[in-house]
XYZ file of C-alpha atoms in Angstrom:
390
model
C 35.887 141.525 25.330
C 37.563 144.516 24.010
C 37.524 147.987 25.035
C 35.822 151.241 23.283
C 38.355 153.549 24.327
C 41.891 153.995 26.042
C 43.479 156.822 27.370
C 46.893 156.848 28.770
C 46.121 159.229 32.503
C 49.290 162.081 33.186
C 50.993 161.689 36.361
C 49.834 165.060 37.970
C 51.952 163.797 40.943
C 55.499 163.762 41.687
C 57.508 161.345 43.126
C 58.486 163.618 46.153
C 54.915 163.928 46.480
C 54.420 160.261 47.405
C 57.425 160.104 49.687
C 55.196 162.883 51.916
C 51.859 161.127 51.927
C 54.135 157.969 53.108
C 55.806 160.029 55.726
C 52.711 161.708 57.223
C 50.823 158.363 57.080
C 53.749 156.188 58.830
C 53.798 159.909 61.926
C 49.784 159.750 61.782
C 49.646 155.722 62.485
C 52.488 156.091 65.450
C 52.273 157.394 68.705
C 56.514 157.986 68.424
C 58.701 160.211 66.262
C 60.957 157.261 66.267
C 58.888 155.615 63.598
C 60.074 158.342 60.761
C 63.904 157.196 61.757
C 63.904 154.638 58.511
C 64.251 155.773 54.812
C 62.148 154.820 51.976
C 64.543 153.280 49.129
C 64.184 153.966 45.123
C 60.487 154.633 44.279
C 59.520 152.892 41.457
C 57.142 153.892 38.452
C 54.624 151.443 36.655
C 51.431 151.596 35.483
C 48.043 149.898 36.557
C 44.640 149.189 33.967
C 41.843 149.979 35.206
C 38.317 148.993 33.771
C 35.500 152.493 33.887
C 31.889 151.140 32.355
C 30.038 154.651 31.590
C 26.364 153.155 32.273
C 22.576 154.275 32.602
C 21.009 152.537 36.290
C 17.364 152.469 36.762
C 16.750 151.102 40.167
C 13.927 150.414 42.239
C 13.904 149.481 45.399
C 11.939 148.640 48.519
C 12.226 149.227 52.151
C 10.463 149.906 56.085
C 10.359 153.195 57.762
C 10.262 152.910 60.917
C 8.702 155.269 63.055
C 7.341 155.003 66.898
C 4.120 155.290 68.219
C 3.004 155.221 72.077
C 1.878 151.474 73.018
C 1.745 149.728 75.894
C 3.851 146.515 76.390
C 3.422 143.750 79.020
C 6.668 143.948 81.480
C 7.071 141.795 84.193
C 8.263 142.870 88.028
C 9.349 141.241 90.952
C 6.937 142.155 93.861
C 6.492 140.881 97.220
C 3.809 138.920 98.879
C 3.704 138.448 102.354
C 7.330 137.096 102.842
C 7.782 135.728 99.303
C 8.343 137.268 96.022
C 6.516 137.046 92.474
C 6.924 137.779 89.194
C 4.410 139.379 87.652
C 3.455 141.335 84.301
C 2.651 144.572 84.443
C 1.798 147.080 81.839
C 4.114 150.095 80.953
C 3.845 152.829 78.490
C 6.817 152.416 75.760
C 7.227 153.745 72.464
C 6.920 150.977 69.994
C 8.855 151.050 65.939
C 6.356 150.684 63.014
C 7.476 148.609 60.110
C 6.221 151.186 57.290
C 6.789 149.571 53.575
C 7.667 151.308 50.838
C 8.825 151.995 47.989
C 11.186 154.475 45.619
C 13.325 154.750 42.336
C 16.313 156.618 41.408
C 18.846 156.704 38.493
C 22.092 158.156 36.876
C 24.470 158.104 33.836
C 27.573 157.389 36.062
C 31.293 155.600 35.503
C 32.428 152.247 37.842
C 35.590 152.419 38.063
C 38.081 148.832 39.367
C 41.226 147.224 38.560
C 41.292 145.568 34.797
C 42.077 142.311 37.342
C 40.292 138.732 37.342
C 40.835 139.259 41.794
C 41.087 141.180 43.654
C 43.048 139.417 45.827
C 45.896 140.725 42.877
C 46.592 143.536 45.406
C 46.765 144.920 48.478
C 43.961 147.411 50.026
C 41.416 147.194 47.508
C 38.847 148.718 48.960
C 41.339 151.789 49.015
C 41.685 151.107 45.422
C 38.202 151.174 44.316
C 37.398 154.266 46.952
C 40.427 156.050 45.126
C 39.555 154.951 41.197
C 35.966 155.883 41.969
C 35.693 159.703 43.197
C 39.502 160.127 41.039
C 39.341 158.893 37.628
C 35.950 159.819 36.431
C 36.870 163.706 36.287
C 40.484 163.035 35.451
C 41.595 165.737 32.362
C 45.432 165.500 32.227
C 45.046 162.193 29.653
C 45.680 160.873 26.626
C 42.932 159.089 23.902
C 44.319 156.680 22.348
C 42.854 154.246 19.813
C 42.361 150.880 21.237
C 42.370 148.060 18.396
C 45.960 150.149 17.229
C 48.131 151.430 19.720
C 46.897 148.287 21.999
C 46.004 145.279 20.185
C 46.581 142.430 22.883
C 44.913 144.999 25.591
C 41.612 142.927 26.815
C 38.684 143.610 29.257
C 37.902 141.023 31.232
C 34.967 139.223 32.222
C 35.555 139.971 36.035
C 36.484 143.562 36.038
C 33.507 144.077 33.392
C 31.647 143.299 36.122
C 32.464 144.543 39.009
C 32.400 148.075 37.250
C 29.410 147.892 36.552
C 28.287 146.765 40.082
C 30.419 149.514 41.022
C 27.948 152.144 38.795
C 24.843 150.297 41.077
C 25.697 150.455 43.139
C 26.997 154.000 42.872
C 23.538 154.997 41.910
C 21.866 152.888 44.723
C 23.730 154.964 47.141
C 21.751 158.221 45.886
C 18.585 156.689 47.174
C 16.133 159.318 49.435
C 15.675 156.800 52.627
C 14.944 158.539 56.070
C 16.623 158.423 59.160
C 15.589 155.198 60.500
C 14.959 152.128 58.296
C 15.393 148.556 58.040
C 14.514 145.760 55.800
C 15.759 147.362 52.260
C 16.921 145.948 49.195
C 17.851 147.103 45.861
C 16.351 146.136 41.617
C 18.990 147.806 39.728
C 18.906 147.880 35.651
C 21.050 149.091 33.437
C 22.582 149.219 29.887
C 26.299 149.634 29.061
C 26.786 152.931 27.213
C 30.823 152.560 26.698
C 33.603 150.517 28.596
C 37.003 152.665 28.127
C 40.152 151.685 30.191
C 42.472 154.028 31.805
C 46.129 153.305 32.035
C 47.303 154.825 35.431
C 50.339 155.668 36.426
C 51.735 154.199 40.037
C 54.331 154.663 42.357
C 55.694 151.940 44.834
C 58.688 152.048 47.128
C 60.047 150.512 50.287
C 60.287 151.902 53.681
C 62.598 150.023 56.025
C 63.062 151.120 59.785
C 65.171 148.951 61.676
C 66.480 145.534 60.298
C 62.506 145.502 58.904
C 60.722 146.930 55.789
C 57.831 147.748 54.864
C 55.881 148.644 51.724
C 54.398 152.104 50.016
C 52.197 151.835 46.980
C 50.013 154.543 45.391
C 48.804 156.430 41.911
C 50.588 158.861 40.725
C 47.124 160.784 39.865
C 44.168 162.999 41.490
C 44.430 163.581 45.013
C 47.300 162.510 46.532
C 46.935 159.339 48.229
C 49.523 156.087 49.683
C 48.663 153.203 50.572
C 51.506 151.727 53.525
C 52.328 149.249 55.770
C 53.107 150.781 59.175
C 55.299 149.474 61.514
C 53.446 147.972 64.658
C 54.772 147.808 68.496
C 58.490 149.590 66.645
C 59.051 152.180 69.824
C 55.597 152.838 69.881
C 53.651 153.387 73.621
C 49.845 152.585 74.058
C 48.154 155.743 75.732
C 47.360 153.901 78.645
C 51.062 152.909 79.175
C 52.380 156.316 78.505
C 49.310 158.031 81.461
C 49.901 154.785 84.381
C 53.965 155.321 83.883
C 53.809 159.682 84.213
C 51.100 159.635 86.754
C 52.538 156.836 89.178
C 48.790 154.999 89.108
C 50.084 151.579 88.794
C 52.926 151.872 91.749
C 49.957 153.490 94.188
C 47.192 151.147 93.032
C 49.569 147.909 94.616
C 51.576 149.554 96.882
C 49.310 150.668 99.145
C 47.524 148.292 99.510
C 50.391 145.903 100.752
C 51.427 148.656 103.407
C 47.864 148.899 104.326
C 47.937 144.873 105.817
C 51.957 144.802 106.144
C 50.797 148.360 109.206
C 47.691 146.323 110.097
C 49.950 143.062 111.027
C 52.627 145.575 112.643
C 49.764 146.977 114.806
C 48.927 143.348 116.455
C 52.116 142.998 117.162
C 51.946 146.187 118.962
C 49.068 145.199 120.805
C 49.710 142.215 121.951
C 53.790 143.269 122.840
C 52.741 146.649 124.506
C 49.344 145.840 125.116
C 48.094 148.647 123.163
C 44.346 148.818 122.255
C 42.765 146.222 119.708
C 40.174 149.441 118.620
C 43.254 151.910 118.513
C 44.961 149.087 116.152
C 42.079 148.934 113.959
C 41.893 152.955 113.914
C 45.723 153.411 113.124
C 44.983 150.942 109.690
C 42.090 151.980 108.639
C 43.400 155.134 108.751
C 46.749 154.059 106.801
C 44.027 152.763 104.268
C 41.927 156.508 103.936
C 45.140 157.960 103.106
C 46.571 155.018 100.809
C 42.672 155.494 98.520
C 43.056 159.076 98.691
C 46.464 158.776 96.753
C 45.524 156.455 94.688
C 42.241 158.521 93.746
C 44.261 161.493 92.820
C 46.425 159.369 91.110
C 43.674 158.753 88.857
C 42.856 162.186 88.910
C 46.072 162.502 87.194
C 46.074 159.389 84.869
C 42.345 160.980 83.574
C 44.455 164.560 82.720
C 47.263 162.792 81.018
C 45.675 161.145 79.318
C 43.060 163.747 78.145
C 45.931 165.963 77.123
C 47.398 163.034 75.077
C 46.506 163.780 71.839
C 47.127 167.346 71.619
C 50.706 166.660 72.940
C 51.117 163.720 70.786
C 49.822 165.462 67.381
C 52.189 168.375 67.761
C 55.498 165.931 68.124
C 54.463 163.939 65.204
C 53.871 167.404 62.890
C 57.196 168.907 64.458
C 58.948 165.712 64.103
C 57.595 166.084 60.692
C 58.234 169.369 60.041
C 61.909 169.017 60.880
C 62.211 165.615 58.496
C 60.776 167.727 56.030
C 63.667 170.174 56.284
C 66.205 167.606 55.586
C 64.724 166.770 52.665
C 64.329 170.431 51.563
C 60.663 170.002 50.848
C 57.835 172.683 52.335
C 56.266 172.757 56.244
C 52.994 170.813 57.217
C 50.060 173.003 55.420
C 47.267 173.396 57.455
C 45.126 170.620 55.627
C 47.613 168.287 56.612
C 48.495 169.504 59.980
C 45.036 169.272 60.583
C 45.098 165.637 59.855
C 46.814 164.991 63.168
C 44.297 167.560 65.233
C 41.115 165.966 65.067
C 42.114 162.155 65.377
C 40.094 160.884 67.904
C 42.226 159.405 70.998
C 39.117 158.246 72.787
C 38.842 154.538 71.771
C 41.895 153.800 73.061
C 42.029 155.486 76.542
C 40.301 153.138 78.384
C 41.671 153.093 81.825
C 40.004 156.133 83.274
C 36.644 154.603 82.666
C 37.820 151.708 85.238
C 38.480 154.057 87.532
C 35.705 154.221 90.212
C 35.476 150.359 89.526
C 38.949 149.510 90.876
C 38.288 151.999 93.560
C 35.006 150.570 94.718
C 36.607 147.378 94.872
C 39.477 148.092 97.101
C 37.632 149.926 99.680
C 35.262 146.856 100.024
C 37.461 144.126 100.221
C 39.413 146.258 102.389
C 36.894 147.063 104.858
C 35.243 143.791 104.950
C 38.609 141.898 105.117
C 39.639 144.292 107.867
C 36.261 143.808 109.963
C 36.484 140.278 109.908
C 40.089 140.731 111.240
C 39.051 143.104 114.027
C 36.533 140.267 114.551
C 38.856 137.712 114.542
C 41.207 139.472 117.330
C 38.741 140.363 119.794
C 37.311 136.983 119.703
C 40.721 135.112 120.464
C 41.517 137.888 123.063
C 37.749 137.429 124.874
C 38.768 133.481 124.307
C 42.299 134.151 126.624
C 40.923 136.780 129.214
C 37.918 134.132 129.468
């Protein structure tokens, strides 16, 4: 298959912008500014062939719209009958979902863009490429038109790229479907006719980043919006939010130290009661009082953990942006813009902070276990003392 037109896309992004974007990506995917201590090698320039299929797509679709109505359902409850319990079915009011079949139709003239390759496995991160291409290539203005039969006689459109580009065009129109907030069982039936198949010769940058003894690849298109897909170091000079918060708050030390000290003081109190004749009751009061002190210390440490973990995101954003600005100054680059800085302040750390959610469960478990063991040990001591006196 042959292309109808060929366009050579001009490089709109300089090499320095590519390196700048790569450094920002490294910083956004690391906890420590130490990740910026590596160096980029020479930037290599190349091109990629992009297949753009302009088509008119007409899609009909079916789906089930979900609405909720008040109805009665039977639920199982455990009820007492005399000295036994039985599971009985009882009616209960609830909001029940109902599926209402509906149909729709949408159409449009779109252009689906994919790499002119036989398989996506020939490149890294194809999903990012696909997203970038379909949001940038159709709007490219800095292009030079060439004749495919004269200037590029050996340029061939692969069947796989043609199929993927038409499917992408259909997916774009499918995404225009007017759907309710809640729906299920959706299916599309697109029909299309191709108007034009274009080949874009797109400039492409690649470089390697060296940190320590390891190297990481960075790639990106040299046109359109700033874009870089680069490998980020994992486990190099990075600290997780849980580890950092536990280290600063001392929660781990208190968590493991106060139960040990509590049992040590309890054993010491038992020895003193035997040797000196201290009342067993006051021995228990002393040891349990020491336990309560340890428990309060643990709760304070957990509170510090939560506060430190909550403040990590703004401190991380400030540390990383400052490190980047210092690095950019040494490379004679402009400091971070307000838009670039916002990429750091908008990062959500909630998914990383898991330990605080376990705090109250841990306190409860320590409290119950220690209390039960101490009561059992007190009963044993009283039983032994009563046996000796008898």
